[in-house]
């Protein structure tokens, strides 16, 4: 889940953390830039998901952190529909890096700094955390995460 739940009954492990990027049509003015600032979104027509979407919340939180509001926008109900709207050059969207389809009609532009970040979590009941099956699974998850961490030289 990308929803952080604070509940003492649950054990939470962060599985992934992805910076978010701006996705635009190749003809969009920001498509030619090597990176963008969050403040540059004020001139964009953003394509966003519905209230309750963690992608939208991360975008709104990052904008608020730099004293910006969500610019003019259109709410679209699925990522696939958002990507199709971008292909038609109807706007831009902020999405987690790596989740955008590989498509010549979609350009990915990273943020210079202050990029929104989307975390993915795994939850289990604290009371089941130490059981053999759940414990073995969680050990695999944490071992895979540790193996993916860059090693110090």
One Martini backbone bead per residue (centre of mass of N, CA, C, O) as a GRO file, in nm:
protein
  153
    1UNK     BB    1   0.100   0.033   0.017
    2UNK     BB    2   0.079   0.404   0.005
    3UNK     BB    3  -0.046   0.401   0.291
    4UNK     BB    4   0.008   0.545   0.590
    5UNK     BB    5  -0.018   0.351   0.886
    6UNK     BB    6  -0.121   0.422   1.223
    7UNK     BB    7  -0.071   0.113   1.402
    8UNK     BB    8   0.012  -0.088   1.670
    9UNK     BB    9  -0.096  -0.364   1.527
   10UNK     BB   10   0.119  -0.284   1.305
   11UNK     BB   11   0.347  -0.379   1.069
   12UNK     BB   12   0.601  -0.183   0.893
   13UNK     BB   13   0.727  -0.195   0.552
   14UNK     BB   14   0.945  -0.058   0.334
   15UNK     BB   15   0.973  -0.132  -0.009
   16UNK     BB   16   0.950   0.166  -0.142
   17UNK     BB   17   1.109   0.458  -0.313
   18UNK     BB   18   0.976   0.720  -0.526
   19UNK     BB   19   1.036   0.945  -0.734
   20UNK     BB   20   0.898   1.210  -0.896
   21UNK     BB   21   0.765   1.298  -1.221
   22UNK     BB   22   0.736   1.457  -1.524
   23UNK     BB   23   0.475   1.424  -1.770
   24UNK     BB   24   0.505   1.484  -2.124
   25UNK     BB   25   0.485   1.614  -2.414
   26UNK     BB   26   0.720   1.679  -2.660
   27UNK     BB   27   0.574   1.979  -2.714
   28UNK     BB   28   0.626   2.071  -2.449
   29UNK     BB   29   0.802   2.315  -2.292
   30UNK     BB   30   0.931   2.111  -2.062
   31UNK     BB   31   1.061   1.881  -2.246
   32UNK     BB   32   1.349   2.045  -2.298
   33UNK     BB   33   1.422   2.001  -2.013
   34UNK     BB   34   1.628   1.850  -1.775
   35UNK     BB   35   1.463   2.019  -1.553
   36UNK     BB   36   1.237   2.093  -1.277
   37UNK     BB   37   1.036   2.298  -1.095
   38UNK     BB   38   0.764   2.316  -0.905
   39UNK     BB   39   0.693   2.616  -0.985
   40UNK     BB   40   0.647   2.541  -1.299
   41UNK     BB   41   0.350   2.421  -1.264
   42UNK     BB   42   0.172   2.683  -1.278
   43UNK     BB   43   0.172   2.663  -1.615
   44UNK     BB   44   0.014   2.405  -1.591
   45UNK     BB   45  -0.186   2.136  -1.694
   46UNK     BB   46  -0.308   1.913  -1.477
   47UNK     BB   47  -0.312   1.559  -1.433
   48UNK     BB   48  -0.527   1.401  -1.201
   49UNK     BB   49  -0.629   1.241  -0.945
   50UNK     BB   50  -0.816   1.163  -0.703
   51UNK     BB   51  -0.918   1.185  -0.412
   52UNK     BB   52  -0.684   0.969  -0.225
   53UNK     BB   53  -0.446   0.986  -0.385
   54UNK     BB   54  -0.106   0.956  -0.333
   55UNK     BB   55  -0.001   1.111  -0.573
   56UNK     BB   56  -0.159   1.368  -0.519
   57UNK     BB   57  -0.066   1.417  -0.228
   58UNK     BB   58   0.238   1.441  -0.289
   59UNK     BB   59   0.205   1.683  -0.476
   60UNK     BB   60   0.061   1.878  -0.282
   61UNK     BB   61   0.280   1.870  -0.059
   62UNK     BB   62   0.516   1.978  -0.234
   63UNK     BB   63   0.383   2.243  -0.308
   64UNK     BB   64   0.336   2.346  -0.017
   65UNK     BB   65   0.645   2.348   0.062
   66UNK     BB   66   0.662   2.589  -0.185
   67UNK     BB   67   0.403   2.775  -0.181
   68UNK     BB   68   0.197   2.596  -0.350
   69UNK     BB   69  -0.056   2.524  -0.574
   70UNK     BB   70  -0.273   2.368  -0.743
   71UNK     BB   71  -0.319   2.388  -1.047
   72UNK     BB   72  -0.467   2.369  -1.304
   73UNK     BB   73  -0.712   2.096  -1.350
   74UNK     BB   74  -0.767   1.741  -1.414
   75UNK     BB   75  -0.971   1.477  -1.342
   76UNK     BB   76  -0.853   1.135  -1.357
   77UNK     BB   77  -0.929   0.780  -1.308
   78UNK     BB   78  -0.651   0.697  -1.467
   79UNK     BB   79  -0.343   0.639  -1.584
   80UNK     BB   80  -0.411   0.566  -1.874
   81UNK     BB   81  -0.577   0.827  -1.926
   82UNK     BB   82  -0.350   1.021  -1.870
   83UNK     BB   83  -0.155   0.925  -2.093
   84UNK     BB   84  -0.352   0.983  -2.324
   85UNK     BB   85  -0.374   1.288  -2.272
   86UNK     BB   86  -0.076   1.344  -2.320
   87UNK     BB   87  -0.066   1.238  -2.614
   88UNK     BB   88  -0.283   1.487  -2.676
   89UNK     BB   89  -0.180   1.747  -2.525
   90UNK     BB   90  -0.362   1.815  -2.235
   91UNK     BB   91  -0.104   1.768  -2.041
   92UNK     BB   92   0.026   1.700  -1.714
   93UNK     BB   93   0.220   1.472  -1.495
   94UNK     BB   94   0.264   1.318  -1.174
   95UNK     BB   95   0.496   1.046  -1.130
   96UNK     BB   96   0.642   0.763  -1.072
   97UNK     BB   97   0.932   0.640  -1.121
   98UNK     BB   98   0.876   0.375  -1.365
   99UNK     BB   99   0.545   0.403  -1.433
  100UNK     BB  100   0.596   0.483  -1.709
  101UNK     BB  101   0.555   0.449  -2.023
  102UNK     BB  102   0.707   0.344  -2.308
  103UNK     BB  103   0.698   0.648  -2.508
  104UNK     BB  104   0.734   0.889  -2.757
  105UNK     BB  105   0.472   1.064  -2.625
  106UNK     BB  106   0.662   1.053  -2.361
  107UNK     BB  107   0.803   1.277  -2.124
  108UNK     BB  108   1.067   1.280  -1.889
  109UNK     BB  109   1.091   1.504  -1.599
  110UNK     BB  110   1.282   1.601  -1.364
  111UNK     BB  111   1.343   1.718  -1.055
  112UNK     BB  112   1.567   1.926  -0.905
  113UNK     BB  113   1.389   1.962  -0.633
  114UNK     BB  114   1.150   1.842  -0.416
  115UNK     BB  115   1.047   1.580  -0.485
  116UNK     BB  116   0.819   1.377  -0.486
  117UNK     BB  117   0.732   1.094  -0.274
  118UNK     BB  118   0.675   0.738  -0.307
  119UNK     BB  119   0.551   0.497  -0.090
  120UNK     BB  120   0.584   0.146  -0.010
  121UNK     BB  121   0.387  -0.091   0.180
  122UNK     BB  122   0.404  -0.342   0.436
  123UNK     BB  123   0.161  -0.538   0.612
  124UNK     BB  124   0.121  -0.662   0.954
  125UNK     BB  125   0.061  -0.822   1.220
  126UNK     BB  126   0.225  -0.817   1.508
  127UNK     BB  127   0.124  -1.105   1.607
  128UNK     BB  128   0.257  -1.234   1.318
  129UNK     BB  129   0.559  -1.153   1.281
  130UNK     BB  130   0.689  -1.428   1.440
  131UNK     BB  131   0.602  -1.624   1.257
  132UNK     BB  132   0.721  -1.844   1.044
  133UNK     BB  133   0.599  -1.753   0.771
  134UNK     BB  134   0.606  -1.445   0.806
  135UNK     BB  135   0.901  -1.424   0.895
  136UNK     BB  136   1.022  -1.542   0.633
  137UNK     BB  137   0.909  -1.334   0.443
  138UNK     BB  138   1.030  -1.080   0.582
  139UNK     BB  139   1.324  -1.172   0.551
  140UNK     BB  140   1.323  -1.157   0.242
  141UNK     BB  141   1.249  -0.862   0.213
  142UNK     BB  142   1.488  -0.742   0.383
  143UNK     BB  143   1.715  -0.879   0.220
  144UNK     BB  144   1.648  -0.750  -0.053
  145UNK     BB  145   1.679  -0.457   0.044
  146UNK     BB  146   1.976  -0.481   0.138
  147UNK     BB  147   2.088  -0.572  -0.145
  148UNK     BB  148   1.992  -0.293  -0.287
  149UNK     BB  149   2.188  -0.146  -0.133
  150UNK     BB  150   2.437   0.055  -0.126
  151UNK     BB  151   2.772   0.024  -0.095
  152UNK     BB  152   3.032   0.096   0.086
  153UNK     BB  153   3.378   0.188   0.018
   0.00000   0.00000   0.00000
